mmCIF file of C-alpha atoms and ligand atoms in Angstrom:
data_model
loop_
_atom_site.group_PDB
_atom_site.id
_atom_site.type_symbol
_atom_site.label_atom_id
_atom_site.label_comp_id
_atom_site.label_asym_id
_atom_site.label_seq_id
_atom_site.Cartn_x
_atom_site.Cartn_y
_atom_site.Cartn_z
ATOM 1 C CA MET A 1 0.000 0.000 0.000
ATOM 2 C CA PRO A 2 1.504 3.437 -0.922
ATOM 3 C CA ARG A 3 1.690 5.796 2.038
ATOM 4 C CA ILE A 4 -0.644 8.294 0.398
ATOM 5 C CA ALA A 5 -2.829 7.613 -2.671
ATOM 6 C CA LYS A 6 -2.516 9.891 -5.704
ATOM 7 C CA GLY A 7 -4.764 12.941 -5.698
ATOM 8 C CA ALA A 8 -4.880 13.391 -1.905
ATOM 9 C CA ARG A 9 -5.071 16.958 -0.633
ATOM 10 C CA PRO A 10 -2.754 17.685 2.304
ATOM 11 C CA SER A 11 -4.739 17.425 5.516
ATOM 12 C CA PRO A 12 -2.207 18.354 8.214
ATOM 13 C CA ASN A 13 -4.681 18.314 11.095
ATOM 14 C CA ILE A 14 -5.558 14.610 10.877
ATOM 15 C CA TRP A 15 -2.409 13.462 9.044
ATOM 16 C CA ASN A 16 -0.049 14.893 11.668
ATOM 17 C CA SER A 17 -2.220 14.759 14.792
ATOM 18 C CA PRO A 18 -4.780 11.948 14.502
ATOM 19 C CA GLY A 19 -5.191 11.735 18.287
ATOM 20 C CA THR A 20 -6.097 15.418 18.571
ATOM 21 C CA TYR A 21 -8.360 15.129 15.524
ATOM 22 C CA GLU A 22 -10.209 12.374 17.387
ATOM 23 C CA LEU A 23 -10.862 14.869 20.211
ATOM 24 C CA GLU A 24 -12.202 17.278 17.595
ATOM 25 C CA ASN A 25 -14.539 14.661 16.160
ATOM 26 C CA LEU A 26 -15.782 13.857 19.681
ATOM 27 C CA ALA A 27 -16.562 17.569 20.203
ATOM 28 C CA VAL A 28 -18.211 18.256 16.836
ATOM 29 C CA ASP A 29 -21.972 18.526 16.603
ATOM 30 C CA PRO A 30 -23.066 16.978 19.927
ATOM 31 C CA ASP A 31 -26.675 17.695 18.921
ATOM 32 C CA ARG A 32 -26.303 15.561 15.757
ATOM 33 C CA VAL A 33 -27.693 18.297 13.535
ATOM 34 C CA ILE A 34 -25.751 17.057 10.497
ATOM 35 C CA GLU A 35 -26.891 13.459 10.893
ATOM 36 C CA SER A 36 -30.539 14.495 11.326
ATOM 37 C CA ALA A 37 -30.433 16.679 8.195
ATOM 38 C CA MET A 38 -28.996 13.781 6.175
ATOM 39 C CA LEU A 39 -31.430 11.185 7.522
ATOM 40 C CA GLU A 40 -34.389 13.444 6.809
ATOM 41 C CA ARG A 41 -33.462 13.291 3.134
ATOM 42 C CA ARG A 42 -32.244 9.714 2.888
ATOM 43 C CA PRO A 43 -32.610 7.128 5.673
ATOM 44 C CA LEU A 44 -29.697 4.711 5.902
ATOM 45 C CA THR A 45 -31.708 1.616 6.774
ATOM 46 C CA GLY A 46 -30.675 -1.160 4.400
ATOM 47 C CA ALA A 47 -28.492 1.226 2.376
ATOM 48 C CA ARG A 48 -24.985 0.803 1.007
ATOM 49 C CA VAL A 49 -23.064 3.776 2.365
ATOM 50 C CA LEU A 50 -19.788 5.177 1.064
ATOM 51 C CA ASP A 51 -17.750 7.550 3.267
ATOM 52 C CA VAL A 52 -15.251 9.391 1.038
ATOM 53 C CA GLY A 53 -12.169 10.705 2.852
ATOM 54 C CA CYS A 54 -13.180 8.741 5.941
ATOM 55 C CA GLY A 55 -9.969 9.579 7.819
ATOM 56 C CA SER A 56 -9.572 7.306 10.829
ATOM 57 C CA GLY A 57 -13.115 5.998 10.310
ATOM 58 C CA PHE A 58 -14.788 7.980 13.076
ATOM 59 C CA HIS A 59 -18.211 7.932 11.385
ATOM 60 C CA LEU A 60 -18.144 4.370 10.059
ATOM 61 C CA PRO A 61 -19.524 2.529 13.148
ATOM 62 C CA GLY A 62 -22.495 4.910 13.334
ATOM 63 C CA PHE A 63 -23.335 4.262 9.698
ATOM 64 C CA ALA A 64 -22.798 0.519 10.157
ATOM 65 C CA ALA A 65 -25.408 0.417 12.934
ATOM 66 C CA GLN A 66 -28.080 1.475 10.441
ATOM 67 C CA ALA A 67 -26.857 0.546 6.962
ATOM 68 C CA ALA A 68 -26.550 -2.816 5.223
ATOM 69 C CA ARG A 69 -22.996 -2.179 4.108
ATOM 70 C CA VAL A 70 -20.440 0.576 4.657
ATOM 71 C CA ILE A 71 -17.308 1.323 2.648
ATOM 72 C CA GLY A 72 -14.785 3.900 3.830
ATOM 73 C CA VAL A 73 -12.349 5.284 1.261
ATOM 74 C CA GLU A 74 -9.275 7.150 2.470
ATOM 75 C CA PRO A 75 -6.035 8.118 0.667
ATOM 76 C CA HIS A 76 -3.702 8.144 3.686
ATOM 77 C CA GLY A 77 -2.333 4.672 4.483
ATOM 78 C CA ASP A 78 -1.881 5.263 8.227
ATOM 79 C CA LEU A 79 -5.474 6.458 8.491
ATOM 80 C CA VAL A 80 -6.688 3.460 6.481
ATOM 81 C CA ASP A 81 -4.986 1.280 9.109
ATOM 82 C CA ARG A 82 -6.598 3.241 11.946
ATOM 83 C CA ALA A 83 -10.037 3.023 10.339
ATOM 84 C CA ARG A 84 -9.635 -0.720 9.817
ATOM 85 C CA ARG A 85 -8.631 -1.199 13.458
ATOM 86 C CA ARG A 86 -11.608 0.872 14.621
ATOM 87 C CA CYS A 87 -14.018 -1.262 12.580
ATOM 88 C CA ALA A 88 -12.321 -4.639 13.054
ATOM 89 C CA GLY A 89 -15.359 -6.121 14.810
ATOM 90 C CA LEU A 90 -17.913 -4.834 12.311
ATOM 91 C CA ARG A 91 -18.644 -7.362 9.582
ATOM 92 C CA ASN A 92 -20.518 -4.917 7.326
ATOM 93 C CA VAL A 93 -17.657 -2.387 7.124
ATOM 94 C CA GLU A 94 -14.759 -2.341 4.704
ATOM 95 C CA VAL A 95 -12.044 0.315 4.370
ATOM 96 C CA ARG A 96 -10.240 0.781 1.056
ATOM 97 C CA GLN A 97 -7.351 3.038 0.168
ATOM 98 C CA GLY A 98 -8.134 5.507 -2.625
ATOM 99 C CA SER A 99 -9.163 9.027 -3.441
ATOM 100 C CA ALA A 100 -12.331 10.802 -4.500
ATOM 101 C CA GLN A 101 -11.025 11.209 -8.047
ATOM 102 C CA LEU A 102 -10.656 7.436 -8.531
ATOM 103 C CA LEU A 103 -12.994 5.652 -6.164
ATOM 104 C CA PRO A 104 -12.165 1.960 -5.647
ATOM 105 C CA VAL A 105 -15.871 1.121 -5.903
ATOM 106 C CA PRO A 106 -17.901 -0.467 -8.773
ATOM 107 C CA ASP A 107 -20.405 1.438 -10.919
ATOM 108 C CA ALA A 108 -23.908 1.950 -9.488
ATOM 109 C CA SER A 109 -23.096 0.158 -6.221
ATOM 110 C CA VAL A 110 -23.797 2.806 -3.557
ATOM 111 C CA ASP A 111 -27.002 4.356 -2.161
ATOM 112 C CA VAL A 112 -25.630 7.109 0.069
ATOM 113 C CA VAL A 113 -22.347 9.019 -0.084
ATOM 114 C CA HIS A 114 -21.054 10.991 2.889
ATOM 115 C CA ALA A 115 -17.961 13.216 2.685
ATOM 116 C CA ARG A 116 -17.269 15.308 5.762
ATOM 117 C CA TRP A 117 -14.487 17.875 5.611
ATOM 118 C CA ALA A 118 -12.846 15.630 3.005
ATOM 119 C CA TYR A 119 -10.620 18.522 1.764
ATOM 120 C CA PHE A 120 -11.272 17.755 -1.833
ATOM 121 C CA PHE A 121 -14.855 18.756 -2.587
ATOM 122 C CA GLY A 122 -15.106 22.358 -3.784
ATOM 123 C CA PRO A 123 -14.222 24.309 -6.932
ATOM 124 C CA GLY A 124 -12.113 22.051 -9.164
ATOM 125 C CA CYS A 125 -13.520 18.780 -7.809
ATOM 126 C CA GLU A 126 -15.305 17.847 -11.069
ATOM 127 C CA PRO A 127 -13.369 14.530 -11.403
ATOM 128 C CA GLY A 128 -14.705 13.524 -7.982
ATOM 129 C CA LEU A 129 -18.243 14.553 -8.878
ATOM 130 C CA ALA A 130 -17.989 12.405 -12.029
ATOM 131 C CA GLU A 131 -16.954 9.499 -9.803
ATOM 132 C CA LEU A 132 -20.006 10.066 -7.586
ATOM 133 C CA ARG A 133 -22.259 9.957 -10.665
ATOM 134 C CA ARG A 134 -20.591 6.671 -11.633
ATOM 135 C CA VAL A 135 -20.895 4.908 -8.279
ATOM 136 C CA VAL A 136 -24.254 6.128 -6.915
ATOM 137 C CA ARG A 137 -27.321 4.121 -7.921
ATOM 138 C CA ARG A 138 -30.533 5.723 -9.153
ATOM 139 C CA GLY A 139 -32.539 6.691 -6.072
ATOM 140 C CA GLY A 140 -29.365 7.382 -4.122
ATOM 141 C CA ALA A 141 -28.093 10.607 -2.573
ATOM 142 C CA ALA A 142 -24.773 12.291 -1.819
ATOM 143 C CA PHE A 143 -23.952 14.602 1.114
ATOM 144 C CA ILE A 144 -20.888 16.809 1.412
ATOM 145 C CA ILE A 145 -20.271 18.667 4.663
ATOM 146 C CA ASP A 146 -17.995 21.700 4.721
ATOM 147 C CA ASN A 147 -17.461 24.990 6.550
ATOM 148 C CA ASP A 148 -19.746 27.961 5.964
ATOM 149 C CA ALA A 149 -17.161 30.717 6.298
ATOM 150 C CA THR A 150 -19.810 33.456 5.965
ATOM 151 C CA ARG A 151 -21.381 32.886 9.415
ATOM 152 C CA SER A 152 -20.745 31.990 13.065
ATOM 153 C CA THR A 153 -17.873 32.480 15.476
ATOM 154 C CA PHE A 154 -15.969 29.577 13.939
ATOM 155 C CA GLY A 155 -16.582 31.034 10.456
ATOM 156 C CA GLY A 156 -14.875 34.263 11.610
ATOM 157 C CA TRP A 157 -11.838 32.302 12.811
ATOM 158 C CA PHE A 158 -11.763 30.457 9.496
ATOM 159 C CA ARG A 159 -11.839 33.732 7.518
ATOM 160 C CA ALA A 160 -8.978 35.091 9.633
ATOM 161 C CA ALA A 161 -6.949 31.941 9.035
ATOM 162 C CA PHE A 162 -7.711 31.600 5.307
ATOM 163 C CA PRO A 163 -8.327 35.129 3.971
ATOM 164 C CA LYS A 164 -8.128 33.967 0.345
ATOM 165 C CA TYR A 165 -10.975 31.446 0.791
ATOM 166 C CA ASP A 166 -13.880 32.722 -1.313
ATOM 167 C CA ALA A 167 -17.059 31.371 0.284
ATOM 168 C CA ARG A 168 -19.304 32.985 -2.349
ATOM 169 C CA GLU A 169 -17.313 31.338 -5.147
ATOM 170 C CA VAL A 170 -17.737 27.985 -3.372
ATOM 171 C CA GLU A 171 -21.511 28.567 -3.241
ATOM 172 C CA ARG A 172 -21.600 29.529 -6.954
ATOM 173 C CA PHE A 173 -19.612 26.388 -7.809
ATOM 174 C CA TRP A 174 -22.093 24.061 -6.111
ATOM 175 C CA ALA A 175 -25.076 25.891 -7.608
ATOM 176 C CA ARG A 176 -23.568 25.483 -11.110
ATOM 177 C CA GLN A 177 -23.145 21.753 -10.433
ATOM 178 C CA GLY A 178 -26.833 21.493 -9.517
ATOM 179 C CA TRP A 179 -26.317 20.704 -5.803
ATOM 180 C CA SER A 180 -28.556 22.081 -3.050
ATOM 181 C CA ARG A 181 -27.341 23.885 0.051
ATOM 182 C CA GLU A 182 -28.690 23.344 3.543
ATOM 183 C CA PRO A 183 -27.071 25.816 5.963
ATOM 184 C CA LEU A 184 -26.707 24.182 9.393
ATOM 185 C CA ASP A 185 -25.795 25.565 12.805
ATOM 186 C CA ILE A 186 -23.724 23.172 14.832
ATOM 187 C CA ARG A 187 -21.279 23.645 17.696
ATOM 188 C CA TRP A 188 -18.114 22.270 19.189
ATOM 189 C CA ARG A 189 -18.530 21.175 22.804
ATOM 190 C CA PHE A 190 -15.454 19.995 24.673
ATOM 191 C CA GLU A 191 -15.170 18.351 28.074
ATOM 192 C CA ARG A 192 -11.808 19.955 28.873
ATOM 193 C CA ARG A 193 -10.303 23.358 28.022
ATOM 194 C CA GLU A 194 -6.953 21.752 27.147
ATOM 195 C CA ASP A 195 -8.668 19.660 24.449
ATOM 196 C CA PHE A 196 -10.288 22.777 22.962
ATOM 197 C CA GLU A 197 -6.911 24.517 22.864
ATOM 198 C CA SER A 198 -5.063 21.593 21.292
ATOM 199 C CA VAL A 199 -7.742 21.254 18.592
ATOM 200 C CA VAL A 200 -7.614 24.995 17.835
ATOM 201 C CA ARG A 201 -3.837 24.627 17.430
ATOM 202 C CA ILE A 202 -4.132 21.849 14.810
ATOM 203 C CA GLU A 203 -6.768 23.771 12.843
ATOM 204 C CA PHE A 204 -5.167 27.211 12.572
ATOM 205 C CA ARG A 205 -1.700 28.675 12.080
ATOM 206 C CA PRO A 206 -0.059 29.821 15.338
ATOM 207 C CA GLU A 207 -0.989 33.558 15.224
ATOM 208 C CA VAL A 208 -4.671 32.788 14.670
ATOM 209 C CA ALA A 209 -4.745 29.852 17.090
ATOM 210 C CA GLU A 210 -3.151 31.856 19.910
ATOM 211 C CA TRP A 211 -5.578 34.749 19.289
ATOM 212 C CA VAL A 212 -8.520 32.333 19.523
ATOM 213 C CA VAL A 213 -7.184 30.694 22.690
ATOM 214 C CA ALA A 214 -6.611 34.091 24.339
ATOM 215 C CA ASN A 215 -9.943 35.630 23.299
ATOM 216 C CA HIS A 216 -12.466 32.784 23.372
ATOM 217 C CA PRO A 217 -13.178 31.455 26.877
ATOM 218 C CA GLY A 218 -15.019 28.268 27.744
ATOM 219 C CA LEU A 219 -15.572 24.906 26.114
ATOM 220 C CA GLU A 220 -17.978 25.650 23.272
ATOM 221 C CA VAL A 221 -18.178 27.560 20.026
ATOM 222 C CA ASP A 222 -20.965 28.074 17.504
ATOM 223 C CA TYR A 223 -20.026 26.757 14.089
ATOM 224 C CA ALA A 224 -21.857 27.183 10.763
ATOM 225 C CA VAL A 225 -21.545 24.455 8.133
ATOM 226 C CA ASN A 226 -23.072 23.764 4.752
ATOM 227 C CA LEU A 227 -24.613 20.445 3.882
ATOM 228 C CA TRP A 228 -24.316 20.224 0.099
ATOM 229 C CA TRP A 229 -26.470 17.460 -1.283
ATOM 230 C CA ARG A 230 -28.104 16.013 -4.353
ATOM 231 C CA ALA A 231 -30.351 13.132 -5.256
ATOM 232 C CA PHE A 232 -29.419 10.766 -8.104
HETATM 233 C C1 LIG B 301 -10.226 16.835 7.962
HETATM 234 S S1 LIG B 301 -10.055 15.164 7.552
HETATM 235 C C2 LIG B 301 -11.707 14.529 7.769
HETATM 236 C C3 LIG B 301 -11.733 13.034 7.973
HETATM 237 C C4 LIG B 301 -13.137 12.436 8.190
HETATM 238 N N1 LIG B 301 -14.033 12.735 7.102
HETATM 239 C C5 LIG B 301 -13.751 12.847 9.491
HETATM 240 O O1 LIG B 301 -14.745 13.619 9.483
HETATM 241 O O2 LIG B 301 -13.262 12.395 10.535
HETATM 242 C C6 LIG B 301 -9.846 15.257 5.789
HETATM 243 C C7 LIG B 301 -9.670 13.898 5.130
HETATM 244 O O3 LIG B 301 -9.768 14.039 3.704
HETATM 245 C C8 LIG B 301 -8.876 13.123 3.134
HETATM 246 N N2 LIG B 301 -8.606 13.510 1.737
HETATM 247 C C9 LIG B 301 -7.696 14.409 1.274
HETATM 248 N N3 LIG B 301 -7.702 14.424 -0.078
HETATM 249 C C10 LIG B 301 -8.653 13.538 -0.474
HETATM 250 C C11 LIG B 301 -9.103 13.096 -1.752
HETATM 251 N N4 LIG B 301 -8.604 13.584 -2.881
HETATM 252 N N5 LIG B 301 -10.062 12.139 -1.781
HETATM 253 C C12 LIG B 301 -10.580 11.641 -0.632
HETATM 254 N N6 LIG B 301 -10.176 12.022 0.601
HETATM 255 C C13 LIG B 301 -9.236 12.960 0.682
HETATM 256 C C14 LIG B 301 -7.658 13.225 4.048
HETATM 257 O O4 LIG B 301 -6.734 12.190 3.887
HETATM 258 C C15 LIG B 301 -8.319 13.268 5.406
HETATM 259 O O5 LIG B 301 -8.514 11.998 5.944
#
C-alpha cells in the first residue's frame, strides 16, 4: 500500500495529529444536527453507504449500525490502518485506500455518499463529482459537509486563518453543479479546556490559534456548516 494515494489533498490536522483530531470529532456537533439533516433526506436503513475521505473511520460505526454495508475510502495509508482497526469487529464495514477522483468502488453500487471535511470537494472537484455519478445508484443521494465561512464564530476564525478562501465562489460552484445547500448551525462542545486549545492549534496557524485561545473562553463555540447534497 503506498503511504498516500494519488490525488490526496494535504490534511495536516488529521495526518499529523490523529489523536487530537479524534478529540475534535468527539466535540463536533453533539446535537447531531448534520446526521438528522442527512437522515431526513435519505434514511440509511438497508443502504450501502460510502464515506469518502473517511480519515480514521470515526463515522463508520455509526453508519454501520443502520446501513446494510459501509465502505470507507481514504487516501492516507496510516489512516486506512486506523479506520480498519476501529471497525475490526464490524462485519458490514470495509475500508479501502483511494481518493475521490478514482474511487475503488464499482459502478452503481452505492445508495448514500457521505464526505465530511474531506478537503477535496469544492471548486475544481469535477473529477470527484464524475466518480459520484458513476458509483451512486438511481434513487441514491450524496452529502458533502464543509465549513460555511460566511457565518458563526468559527466562520470568523476560518476567515482570519484563510483570507483567500472565497465562500461565495464555493456557493456559486455548487449551484452550477446542480447541488442544493442546507445551511446548518452546529457547535463544538469539549469536556476539557486543554482539548479545545489543542484542537484549535491543529486547525489554525499559530498567530490565529493563539488569538482564539486568548480571546475565546469556555468549552464551546458556535459553528456554521453547509450540507451540500443532491439526489441521483
Ligand atoms: C479533515 S479530515 C476529515 C476526515 C473524516 N471525514 C472525518 O470527518 O473524521 C480530511 C480527510 O480528507 C482526506 N482527503 C484528502 N484528499 C482527499 C481526496 N482527494 N479524496 C478523498 N479524501 C481525501 C484526508 O486524507 C483526510 O482523511
